[in-house]
Coordinates of C-alpha atoms (C1' of nucleotides) in Angstrom, one line a residue:
Chain A
M1 CA -14.4 -2.9 11.4
S2 CA -15.3 -6.3 12.8
I3 CA -12.4 -8.5 14.7
Q4 CA -12.5 -11.0 12.4
Q5 CA -12.2 -8.4 9.3
E6 CA -9.2 -6.7 10.9
N7 CA -7.3 -10.4 11.4
I8 CA -7.9 -10.7 7.6
F9 CA -6.1 -7.2 7.1
Q10 CA -3.4 -8.0 9.3
Q11 CA -2.9 -11.4 7.7
I12 CA -2.7 -9.8 4.2
I13 CA -0.1 -7.5 5.1
S14 CA 2.0 -10.2 6.6
H15 CA 1.5 -12.2 3.8
A16 CA 2.6 -9.4 1.6
K17 CA 5.3 -8.7 3.6
E18 CA 6.9 -12.3 4.0
Y19 CA 5.9 -13.6 0.4
G20 CA 7.7 -10.8 -1.2
F21 CA 4.7 -8.5 -2.1
V22 CA 5.1 -5.5 -0.1
F23 CA 7.9 -4.2 2.2
P24 CA 7.9 -1.1 4.9
S25 CA 10.4 1.8 3.0
S26 CA 13.7 1.6 4.1
E27 CA 12.9 -1.0 6.9
I28 CA 15.9 -1.4 8.8
Y29 CA 16.3 2.2 9.3
D30 CA 12.7 1.8 11.1
G31 CA 10.7 2.7 8.2
L32 CA 9.3 5.8 6.8
S33 CA 5.7 6.4 7.8
A34 CA 3.6 5.6 4.8
V35 CA 5.8 4.4 2.3
Y36 CA 5.9 1.1 0.9
D37 CA 8.5 -1.0 -1.6
Y38 CA 7.3 -3.7 -3.8
G39 CA 9.2 -7.1 -3.7
P40 CA 9.9 -9.6 -6.3
Y41 CA 6.0 -10.9 -7.0
G42 CA 4.9 -7.5 -5.5
V43 CA 6.5 -5.7 -8.3
E44 CA 5.8 -8.4 -11.0
L45 CA 1.6 -8.0 -10.1
K46 CA 1.7 -4.5 -9.7
K47 CA 3.2 -4.2 -13.7
N48 CA 0.6 -6.8 -14.7
I49 CA -1.9 -4.5 -13.3
R50 CA -0.4 -1.7 -14.9
D51 CA -0.2 -3.0 -18.6
Y52 CA -3.8 -4.7 -18.2
W53 CA -5.4 -1.3 -17.3
W54 CA -2.7 0.9 -20.0
K55 CA -4.1 -2.2 -23.0
S56 CA -7.4 -1.7 -22.1
M57 CA -7.3 2.2 -22.5
T58 CA -4.7 2.9 -25.3
Q59 CA -5.2 -0.4 -27.4
M60 CA -8.9 -1.5 -26.9
H61 CA -9.7 2.1 -27.6
E62 CA -8.6 3.9 -30.7
N63 CA -9.4 7.3 -29.7
I64 CA -7.3 6.9 -26.6
V65 CA -3.5 8.0 -26.9
G66 CA -0.7 8.0 -24.3
I67 CA 1.7 10.2 -22.6
D68 CA 4.6 10.1 -20.0
A69 CA 5.1 13.4 -18.5
A70 CA 7.6 14.7 -15.7
I71 CA 6.7 14.6 -12.2
F72 CA 8.2 18.3 -12.2
M73 CA 6.0 20.7 -13.8
H74 CA 5.9 24.5 -13.9
P75 CA 4.9 25.8 -10.9
T76 CA 2.4 28.0 -12.0
T77 CA 1.0 24.6 -12.9
W78 CA -0.5 24.4 -9.8
K79 CA -1.8 27.8 -8.9
A80 CA -4.0 27.6 -11.8
S81 CA -5.3 24.4 -10.9
G82 CA -6.2 25.1 -7.8
H83 CA -3.8 23.1 -5.7
V84 CA -1.6 25.6 -4.0
D85 CA -4.8 27.2 -3.2
N86 CA -6.6 24.2 -1.9
F87 CA -4.2 22.1 -0.8
S88 CA -2.5 23.8 2.4
D89 CA -4.9 24.4 5.2
P90 CA -3.9 25.9 8.2
M91 CA -5.3 23.9 11.2
I92 CA -5.7 24.2 15.0
D93 CA -6.6 22.0 17.7
N94 CA -8.2 22.6 21.0
K95 CA -6.5 20.9 23.9
D96 CA -9.9 19.7 25.5
S97 CA -11.8 18.0 23.5
K98 CA -8.9 17.1 20.7
K99 CA -11.2 18.0 18.0
R100 CA -9.1 19.8 15.5
Y101 CA -10.5 22.6 12.9
R102 CA -9.8 24.4 9.7
V103 CA -8.7 27.6 11.0
D104 CA -11.0 29.3 8.5
H105 CA -13.9 26.9 9.1
L106 CA -13.7 28.0 12.5
I107 CA -13.7 31.8 12.1
E108 CA -16.1 31.6 9.3
A109 CA -18.4 30.0 11.7
K110 CA -18.1 32.7 14.6
A111 CA -18.3 35.0 11.5
E112 CA -21.8 33.3 11.1
E113 CA -22.7 33.1 14.8
L114 CA -22.0 37.4 15.0
N115 CA -24.5 37.4 11.5
N116 CA -27.1 35.8 13.5
A117 CA -26.7 37.9 16.2
G118 CA -27.0 41.3 13.9
K119 CA -23.6 42.4 14.5
N120 CA -22.8 42.3 10.5
E121 CA -20.2 44.6 10.7
E122 CA -18.0 43.0 13.1
A123 CA -18.5 39.6 11.2
N124 CA -17.1 41.2 7.9
H125 CA -14.6 43.2 10.0
L126 CA -13.1 39.5 11.6
L127 CA -13.7 37.8 8.3
N128 CA -11.8 40.6 6.2
K129 CA -9.1 40.4 9.1
M130 CA -8.7 36.4 8.1
E131 CA -8.6 36.8 4.6
E132 CA -5.4 39.6 4.8
L133 CA -4.0 37.4 7.5
L134 CA -4.6 33.8 5.6
A135 CA -2.9 35.6 2.4
A136 CA 0.0 36.5 4.4
E137 CA 0.4 33.0 6.3
N138 CA 0.6 35.4 9.3
F139 CA -0.5 32.5 11.7
T140 CA 0.7 33.8 14.9
E141 CA -1.7 37.5 14.4
L142 CA -4.3 34.7 13.1
K143 CA -4.0 32.9 16.6
A144 CA -3.9 36.4 18.5
L145 CA -7.4 37.0 16.2
I146 CA -9.2 33.8 17.6
D147 CA -8.2 34.7 21.2
E148 CA -9.7 38.3 20.4
Y149 CA -13.0 36.7 19.3
K150 CA -12.8 34.5 22.0
I151 CA -13.7 31.6 19.9
S152 CA -14.4 28.6 21.5
C153 CA -14.4 24.8 20.9
S154 CA -17.9 23.7 19.9
I155 CA -17.2 20.3 21.8
S156 CA -14.9 21.6 24.9
G157 CA -16.5 25.0 25.3
T158 CA -13.0 26.2 25.9
S159 CA -10.1 28.3 23.9
N160 CA -7.6 26.5 25.2
W161 CA -6.2 26.1 21.6
T162 CA -2.4 25.1 20.4
D163 CA -0.8 27.0 17.4
I164 CA -1.4 27.2 14.0
R165 CA 0.2 24.7 12.1
Q166 CA 0.1 24.8 8.5
F167 CA -0.5 21.8 6.3
N168 CA 0.7 21.9 3.2
L169 CA -0.4 18.7 1.1
M170 CA 2.1 19.1 -1.6
F171 CA 5.7 18.0 -1.4
K172 CA 7.8 21.2 -2.4
T173 CA 11.7 20.9 -3.2
E174 CA 14.1 23.4 -4.7
F175 CA 14.8 23.8 -8.3
G176 CA 18.4 25.5 -8.4
A177 CA 18.5 25.8 -12.4
V178 CA 16.0 28.7 -12.2
A179 CA 17.8 31.8 -11.4
S180 CA 15.2 34.6 -9.8
D181 CA 15.7 36.9 -6.9
N182 CA 12.1 35.8 -5.7
P183 CA 13.0 32.7 -3.6
D184 CA 9.9 31.2 -4.4
D185 CA 10.3 31.1 -7.9
N186 CA 12.7 28.2 -7.0
I187 CA 10.1 26.4 -5.5
V188 CA 9.0 22.9 -7.6
Y189 CA 6.4 20.3 -6.3
L190 CA 6.3 17.1 -6.5
R191 CA 3.0 16.5 -8.8
P192 CA 0.1 15.8 -6.3
E193 CA -1.7 14.2 -9.1
T194 CA -0.9 13.1 -12.8
A195 CA -3.5 14.7 -14.5
Q196 CA -2.1 18.3 -14.8
G197 CA 0.4 16.6 -17.1
I198 CA -2.0 15.4 -19.5
F199 CA -3.9 18.9 -19.4
V200 CA -0.9 20.9 -20.3
N201 CA 0.0 18.6 -23.0
F202 CA -3.5 18.7 -24.2
L203 CA -2.6 20.3 -27.9
N204 CA 0.6 18.8 -28.0
V205 CA -1.2 15.4 -28.2
Q206 CA -4.2 16.3 -30.2
K207 CA -2.2 17.5 -32.9
T208 CA 1.1 15.5 -33.2
A209 CA -1.3 12.4 -32.5
R210 CA -4.2 14.0 -35.1
M211 CA -7.1 13.5 -32.5
K212 CA -10.6 14.4 -33.0
I213 CA -12.7 15.0 -30.1
P214 CA -13.8 12.9 -28.8
F215 CA -10.5 11.5 -27.8
G216 CA -8.5 10.4 -24.5
I217 CA -5.3 10.7 -23.1
A218 CA -3.8 7.9 -20.7
Q219 CA -1.4 7.8 -18.3
T220 CA 0.2 6.2 -15.4
G221 CA 2.7 7.4 -12.9
K222 CA 3.7 8.3 -9.3
A223 CA 2.2 11.3 -7.7
F224 CA 2.9 12.6 -4.1
R225 CA 0.7 13.8 -1.4
N226 CA 1.9 15.1 2.1
E227 CA -0.9 13.4 4.0
I228 CA -1.4 14.4 7.5
V229 CA -2.4 11.0 8.4
A230 CA -1.9 8.4 6.1
R231 CA -2.3 4.7 7.0
Q232 CA -4.2 1.0 6.4
F233 CA -1.1 -0.2 4.4
I234 CA -0.7 0.6 1.0
F235 CA -4.3 1.9 0.8
R236 CA -3.1 5.9 1.6
M237 CA 0.4 6.2 1.0
R238 CA 2.8 9.9 0.3
E239 CA 4.0 8.3 -2.5
F240 CA 1.5 6.3 -4.7
E241 CA 1.0 5.3 -8.4
Q242 CA -2.0 6.5 -10.4
M243 CA -3.8 5.1 -13.7
E244 CA -5.7 8.1 -15.2
M245 CA -7.5 8.8 -18.2
Q246 CA -8.5 12.2 -19.5
F247 CA -11.3 12.6 -22.1
F248 CA -11.8 15.4 -24.0
V249 CA -15.4 16.2 -25.2
R250 CA -17.5 18.5 -26.8
P251 CA -19.5 20.9 -24.6
G252 CA -22.7 19.3 -23.8
T253 CA -21.8 15.6 -24.4
E254 CA -20.2 15.4 -20.8
G255 CA -23.1 13.8 -19.3
E256 CA -23.5 10.9 -21.7
W257 CA -19.7 10.4 -21.7
Y258 CA -19.6 10.6 -18.1
K259 CA -22.3 7.8 -17.8
F260 CA -20.3 5.9 -20.3
W261 CA -16.9 6.1 -18.5
K262 CA -18.8 5.3 -14.9
E263 CA -20.1 2.0 -16.8
E264 CA -17.0 1.1 -18.9
R265 CA -14.8 1.4 -15.9
L266 CA -17.2 -0.6 -13.6
K267 CA -17.0 -3.4 -16.4
W268 CA -13.0 -3.5 -16.3
H269 CA -13.1 -4.4 -12.8
L270 CA -15.2 -7.1 -13.3
S271 CA -13.5 -8.5 -16.3
L272 CA -11.0 -9.8 -14.2
G273 CA -13.5 -11.9 -13.0
I274 CA -14.2 -10.4 -9.3
S275 CA -17.8 -10.5 -7.6
P276 CA -19.7 -7.5 -8.4
E277 CA -21.1 -8.2 -5.0
K278 CA -17.9 -6.4 -4.0
Y279 CA -18.0 -3.3 -5.8
R280 CA -20.7 -0.1 -5.5
Y281 CA -20.8 3.1 -6.8
H282 CA -20.9 6.5 -4.7
D283 CA -22.1 9.2 -6.0
H284 CA -20.4 12.2 -4.6
V285 CA -22.9 15.4 -3.1
K286 CA -20.2 17.5 -2.1
L287 CA -18.0 18.2 -5.3
A288 CA -14.0 19.3 -5.6
H289 CA -13.6 22.9 -6.6
Y290 CA -13.3 21.4 -10.2
A291 CA -15.8 19.0 -10.6
K292 CA -19.2 19.2 -12.4
E293 CA -20.4 15.6 -11.5
A294 CA -18.5 12.9 -9.6
C295 CA -18.4 9.3 -8.1
D296 CA -16.5 6.5 -6.8
I297 CA -16.1 2.8 -7.8
E298 CA -15.7 1.5 -4.1
F299 CA -14.7 -2.0 -3.1
N300 CA -15.5 -3.9 -0.4
F301 CA -11.8 -4.3 1.4
P302 CA -11.2 -5.9 4.6
I303 CA -11.3 -2.6 5.9
G304 CA -15.0 -1.8 4.5
F305 CA -16.0 -0.2 1.3
K306 CA -13.4 1.7 0.2
E307 CA -12.7 4.2 -2.8
V308 CA -10.5 2.5 -5.4
E309 CA -11.0 4.8 -8.4
G310 CA -12.8 8.0 -9.5
I311 CA -14.7 9.5 -12.6
H312 CA -15.0 13.1 -12.5
S313 CA -17.0 15.4 -15.0
R314 CA -14.7 18.0 -14.6
S315 CA -16.2 20.7 -17.3
D316 CA -13.6 22.9 -18.9
F317 CA -12.0 23.9 -15.6
D318 CA -8.5 22.7 -16.3
L319 CA -8.1 24.1 -19.5
T320 CA -9.7 27.0 -18.8
Q321 CA -7.6 27.9 -15.9
H322 CA -4.0 26.8 -17.6
Q323 CA -5.2 28.9 -20.8
L324 CA -6.0 32.1 -18.0
Y325 CA -2.7 31.4 -16.7
S326 CA -0.5 30.6 -19.9
K327 CA -2.1 32.6 -21.8
K328 CA -2.3 30.2 -24.3
K329 CA -5.4 29.5 -26.3
Q330 CA -6.2 26.0 -25.0
Q331 CA -8.8 25.6 -27.7
Y332 CA -10.3 22.6 -30.2
F333 CA -11.4 23.5 -33.6
D334 CA -13.9 20.9 -34.4
N335 CA -15.3 20.3 -38.3
D336 CA -17.8 18.1 -37.3
I337 CA -21.4 19.7 -38.7
D338 CA -23.7 21.2 -35.6
P339 CA -27.0 19.5 -37.1
T340 CA -28.7 22.4 -35.6
T341 CA -27.2 24.9 -37.7
G342 CA -25.5 22.8 -40.6
K343 CA -22.4 24.6 -39.6
P344 CA -19.4 23.5 -38.0
Y345 CA -19.5 23.3 -34.5
G346 CA -15.8 25.6 -34.4
N347 CA -13.8 26.4 -31.7
Y348 CA -14.3 25.4 -27.8
V349 CA -12.6 24.8 -25.0
P350 CA -13.0 20.6 -24.3
Y351 CA -15.2 19.1 -21.6
V352 CA -13.0 16.8 -19.8
V353 CA -14.3 13.4 -18.0
E354 CA -11.7 11.9 -15.9
T355 CA -11.1 8.2 -14.5
S356 CA -8.2 8.2 -12.1
I357 CA -7.7 5.2 -10.3
G358 CA -5.0 4.2 -7.4
L359 CA -2.9 1.7 -9.0
D360 CA -1.9 0.7 -5.5
R361 CA -4.9 0.3 -4.2
M362 CA -5.9 -2.0 -7.2
F363 CA -3.0 -3.5 -6.0
L364 CA -4.7 -4.1 -2.5
L365 CA -7.6 -5.3 -4.0
V366 CA -6.5 -7.7 -6.0
L367 CA -4.7 -9.2 -3.0
S368 CA -7.4 -8.8 -0.7
N369 CA -9.8 -10.3 -3.4
A370 CA -7.6 -13.4 -4.0
F371 CA -6.4 -14.2 0.0
E372 CA -7.8 -17.3 1.4
E373 CA -6.9 -19.5 4.2
E374 CA -8.1 -22.7 3.0
V375 CA -9.6 -25.6 4.9
I376 CA -9.3 -28.5 3.2
T377 CA -10.6 -32.1 4.0
K378 CA -8.1 -34.8 3.2
E379 CA -9.1 -38.1 2.0
D380 CA -8.6 -39.8 5.1
G381 CA -11.0 -37.7 6.9
T382 CA -8.3 -35.0 8.6
T383 CA -7.8 -31.4 7.8
D384 CA -5.3 -29.1 6.6
S385 CA -5.2 -25.6 5.7
R386 CA -3.5 -23.9 2.9
T387 CA -3.2 -20.2 2.2
V388 CA -4.1 -19.3 -1.3
L389 CA -3.9 -16.0 -3.2
H390 CA -6.8 -16.6 -6.1
I391 CA -5.1 -14.1 -8.4
P392 CA -6.8 -13.9 -11.6
T393 CA -4.1 -15.7 -14.6
K394 CA -3.7 -12.2 -16.7
I395 CA -2.3 -10.4 -13.8
A396 CA -0.8 -13.6 -11.8
P397 CA 3.3 -12.7 -11.1
V398 CA 4.1 -16.4 -11.8
K399 CA 1.8 -17.9 -14.5
L400 CA 3.6 -21.2 -14.2
A401 CA 5.7 -23.4 -12.0
I402 CA 7.8 -26.2 -13.7
L403 CA 8.5 -28.7 -10.9
P404 CA 10.4 -32.1 -11.7
L405 CA 9.1 -34.9 -9.2
L406 CA 12.6 -35.6 -8.4
K407 CA 16.3 -34.0 -9.0
K408 CA 17.9 -37.3 -11.0
D409 CA 16.8 -39.5 -13.7
G410 CA 17.0 -36.7 -16.0
L411 CA 13.4 -35.3 -15.0
P412 CA 15.2 -32.1 -14.1
E413 CA 16.6 -32.1 -18.0
I414 CA 13.2 -32.4 -19.9
A415 CA 11.9 -29.8 -17.0
K416 CA 13.9 -27.1 -17.8
Q417 CA 13.6 -28.0 -21.6
L418 CA 9.8 -27.0 -21.3
L419 CA 11.5 -24.0 -18.9
D420 CA 13.1 -22.9 -22.5
E421 CA 10.2 -23.1 -24.2
C422 CA 7.9 -20.8 -22.2
K423 CA 9.7 -18.4 -20.7
P424 CA 9.9 -16.2 -23.2
Y425 CA 6.3 -16.0 -23.4
F426 CA 5.2 -15.6 -19.7
K427 CA 6.8 -15.7 -16.1
C428 CA 7.6 -19.1 -15.2
F429 CA 9.5 -20.5 -12.0
Y430 CA 11.8 -23.6 -11.8
E431 CA 11.7 -25.7 -8.6
E432 CA 13.0 -29.0 -7.5
K433 CA 13.9 -28.5 -4.0
D434 CA 11.3 -30.2 -0.9
A435 CA 8.2 -32.8 -1.3
I436 CA 5.8 -31.7 -4.2
G437 CA 3.5 -31.0 -1.9
K438 CA 5.5 -28.5 -0.4
R439 CA 6.2 -27.0 -3.7
Y440 CA 2.5 -26.6 -4.5
R441 CA 1.8 -24.8 -1.3
R442 CA 4.3 -22.4 -1.8
Q443 CA 3.1 -22.0 -5.4
D444 CA -0.1 -21.0 -4.0
A445 CA 1.0 -18.5 -1.5
I446 CA 2.2 -16.5 -4.6
G447 CA -0.7 -17.0 -6.6
T448 CA 0.7 -19.0 -9.3
P449 CA -2.3 -20.7 -11.1
F450 CA -0.7 -23.5 -12.9
C451 CA 2.2 -25.9 -11.7
V452 CA 3.5 -28.9 -14.1
T453 CA 5.2 -31.8 -12.5
I454 CA 7.6 -34.0 -14.7
D455 CA 8.0 -38.0 -13.6
H456 CA 9.2 -40.8 -14.6
Q457 CA 6.3 -41.7 -17.0
T458 CA 7.0 -38.1 -18.9
K459 CA 10.2 -39.8 -19.8
E460 CA 8.1 -42.8 -21.6
D461 CA 4.8 -40.9 -23.1
N462 CA 5.7 -37.5 -23.0
T463 CA 2.8 -36.4 -20.6
V464 CA 2.8 -34.3 -17.6
T465 CA 0.5 -33.6 -14.5
I466 CA -0.7 -30.3 -14.9
R467 CA -1.9 -29.3 -11.3
Y468 CA -4.8 -26.2 -10.7
R469 CA -3.9 -23.8 -8.2
D470 CA -7.8 -22.7 -7.2
S471 CA -9.3 -26.6 -7.6
M472 CA -6.0 -28.4 -6.3
K473 CA -7.1 -30.6 -9.4
Q474 CA -4.6 -32.4 -11.3
E475 CA -4.7 -33.7 -15.0
R476 CA -2.5 -35.6 -17.1
I477 CA -1.8 -34.1 -20.3
A478 CA 0.3 -33.7 -23.6
L479 CA 4.0 -31.8 -22.4
S480 CA 3.9 -30.2 -25.7
S481 CA 0.5 -28.8 -25.2
I482 CA 1.4 -26.6 -21.8
K483 CA 2.7 -23.2 -23.5
Q484 CA -0.5 -23.0 -25.5
L485 CA -2.4 -24.0 -22.9
I486 CA -1.5 -21.4 -20.6
L487 CA -1.1 -18.8 -23.2
N488 CA -5.1 -19.3 -24.1
E489 CA -5.7 -18.2 -20.4
L490 CA -3.7 -14.9 -20.9
Chain B
rG1 C1' -1.4 16.0 15.4
rC2 C1' -4.0 14.0 20.2
rG3 C1' -5.3 9.3 22.9
rG4 C1' -4.6 3.7 24.0
rA5 C1' -1.7 -0.8 22.6
rA6 C1' 2.5 -3.0 21.1
rG7 C1' 7.7 -3.7 19.5
rU8 C1' 12.5 -10.6 21.4
rA9 C1' 15.3 -15.1 15.4
rG10 C1' 12.9 -14.0 8.5
rC11 C1' 7.8 -15.9 11.0
rU12 C1' 4.4 -17.1 15.4
rC13 C1' 5.7 -16.8 20.1
rA14 C1' 8.2 -18.3 25.3
rU15 C1' 11.6 -16.4 28.9
rU16 C1' 7.4 -16.7 37.3
rU17 C1' 9.2 -10.9 41.1
rG18 C1' 16.5 -7.7 37.1
rG19 C1' 21.1 -12.1 37.3
rU20 C1' 24.2 -11.0 29.8
rA21 C1' 18.2 -15.9 25.8
rG22 C1' 15.0 -20.4 23.9
rA23 C1' 11.0 -23.1 21.2
rG24 C1' 8.4 -24.7 16.6
rC25 C1' 8.3 -23.3 11.9
rA26 C1' 11.1 -21.0 7.6
rC27 C1' 16.8 -21.1 5.7
rA28 C1' 21.4 -23.8 3.8
rA29 C1' 24.0 -28.8 2.9
rC30 C1' 23.7 -34.1 3.2
rC31 C1' 20.5 -38.6 3.6
rU32 C1' 15.7 -40.8 3.1
rU33 C1' 10.8 -40.4 0.6
rG34 C1' 8.4 -39.1 -3.9
rC35 C1' 1.9 -36.1 -6.5
rC36 C1' -0.5 -31.5 -2.0
rA37 C1' 3.5 -28.4 3.5
rA38 C1' 5.3 -30.7 8.1
rG39 C1' 11.2 -37.8 8.4
rG40 C1' 16.8 -38.1 10.2
rU41 C1' 21.7 -35.4 11.3
rU42 C1' 24.3 -30.9 10.8
rG43 C1' 24.9 -25.6 10.6
rG44 C1' 24.0 -20.1 9.7
rG45 C1' 21.1 -16.6 11.9
rG46 C1' 19.6 -12.5 17.9
rU47 C1' 24.5 -5.5 21.0
rG48 C1' 16.1 -8.0 23.0
rG49 C1' 13.4 -1.1 17.8
rC50 C1' 16.8 3.2 19.1
rC51 C1' 19.5 6.4 22.9
rG52 C1' 19.8 7.2 27.9
rG53 C1' 19.0 7.0 33.1
rU54 C1' 18.9 3.8 37.9
rU55 C1' 21.7 -0.5 39.5
rC56 C1' 27.3 -4.5 41.1
rG57 C1' 24.3 -6.2 37.0
rA58 C1' 18.9 -4.6 32.7
rG59 C1' 14.7 -7.7 27.6
rC60 C1' 12.6 -7.3 32.4
rC61 C1' 12.4 -0.3 36.3
rC62 C1' 12.2 4.9 34.8
rG63 C1' 12.8 9.2 30.6
rG64 C1' 13.1 10.3 25.8
rU65 C1' 12.6 8.7 20.8
rC66 C1' 11.1 5.7 16.3
rU67 C1' 8.1 2.4 13.8
rU68 C1' 3.2 -0.1 13.6
rC69 C1' -2.1 -1.0 14.9
rC70 C1' -6.4 1.1 16.6
rG71 C1' -9.8 5.6 18.0
rC72 C1' -10.8 10.8 16.8
rU73 C1' -9.1 14.4 13.3
rC74 C1' -7.9 14.6 7.9
rC75 C1' -8.5 12.6 3.3
rA76 C1' -9.1 18.5 -2.5

RNA sequence: GCGGAAGUAGCUCAUUUGGUAGAGCACAACCUUGCCAAGGUUGGGGUGGCCGGUUCGAGCCCGGUCUUCCGCUCCA
């Protein structure tokens, strides 16, 4: 990251705090690491992004419906999904090289080494022992195993290890109402992804909304991950919000749907008027435990190209797993005629193509893309600067600022009439304090696309000055046309 | 989690080797001006991140701790 880009990122973080977009959580108590709160303008922007996504999914596609599943889910959900196994990795650090290893990777590497040296029996013994100890979560013995086999760090060459620590990426909490002899049964997790809430409701939704494959289920909501290191502002948080859509398809058609959604999702981003040059795809080579094909949509943040959205072809992994663990069939009967047999396709477990976007990351994307420290050359040749957020009108926190030029001579009264006319339709801001130029700049800083000024001429001919955020141009238009002008932009 | 840096008013920062804190901007009120930020007067706001130690006395020295940033690591 260049120093200049770093500064821009810092400026965005400061700006976000100063103008009421994002605050560190519990700041008066020194904050809570990697947790943030959204302020008055932040919550508007975030809500607008969520609504824009929601509408594009559930309103613009007849075959997509929404749900809102609970954050708590039956603990078996996470065994079925693979999260219990894949989300907790015992780690160990070498004190000399400061390098951290996953314990299983470290031991497997040693076993491979032994195999190459022809000591297959010893290698197998090591691996078996490791599996046993990992399953029992016996980290003391596991550490002893590392010492016994004199496993060393490939960088420092030493065996000066820290204790083994468990990094469980799922937050656990107790679910008091469940009575059981086994205390493990009382554990519930805060969901690490929203997707499982969709999978376990697959048949409920399909039947009640009478959906025919191919169809999708959309959901937005909070998810929680206990990241080892969570940093970079709201890019990686421990509590975050996802916007996901799981699209259920007939097996064999997942490839074309994967391609469809990959393109469709990029179009959504571009529909906000963001430059295509700031986006790129990143196809995954190393796939997750559930994935068949996967890619990220990456955006050029001030901290470099980073993932904002993932499109995954998840095969029938999730539904099959839930079928296995719940012992409830997760099948769909497809009445469509298969042209090769002349008969219906019949029963099958659908394949899934997922689109999953981080709402907080999208928020940061919008802010990063919008932020500009603009140098203005004035008429007399001197320069001035303004901080402006070029937020797309559709999702801007405030659409219209209504500003009487003076707070007397009846101008506030006219302005308030306009406010009353517009506020049922979109978010407005009213202010009569300070010089007009100063008020314009304050609106620039929160990304308000339109300002309207009521002056003495308004009283004579019912016209007002409308001032555009991006160009700073001003026009004289009829007072009565304001509301419709803005509605046309939404 | 490891290493490095930082933390003084809402923001940006001062306070020459330890002697109980200042400015600009911002904020509030009033006056003035009236179409692109910074006119005047007055005012509010700080146990110097937090805890402890050294000292007659600590924002400054020492230890711990928290948070943030950078690098490494992690990111299913």
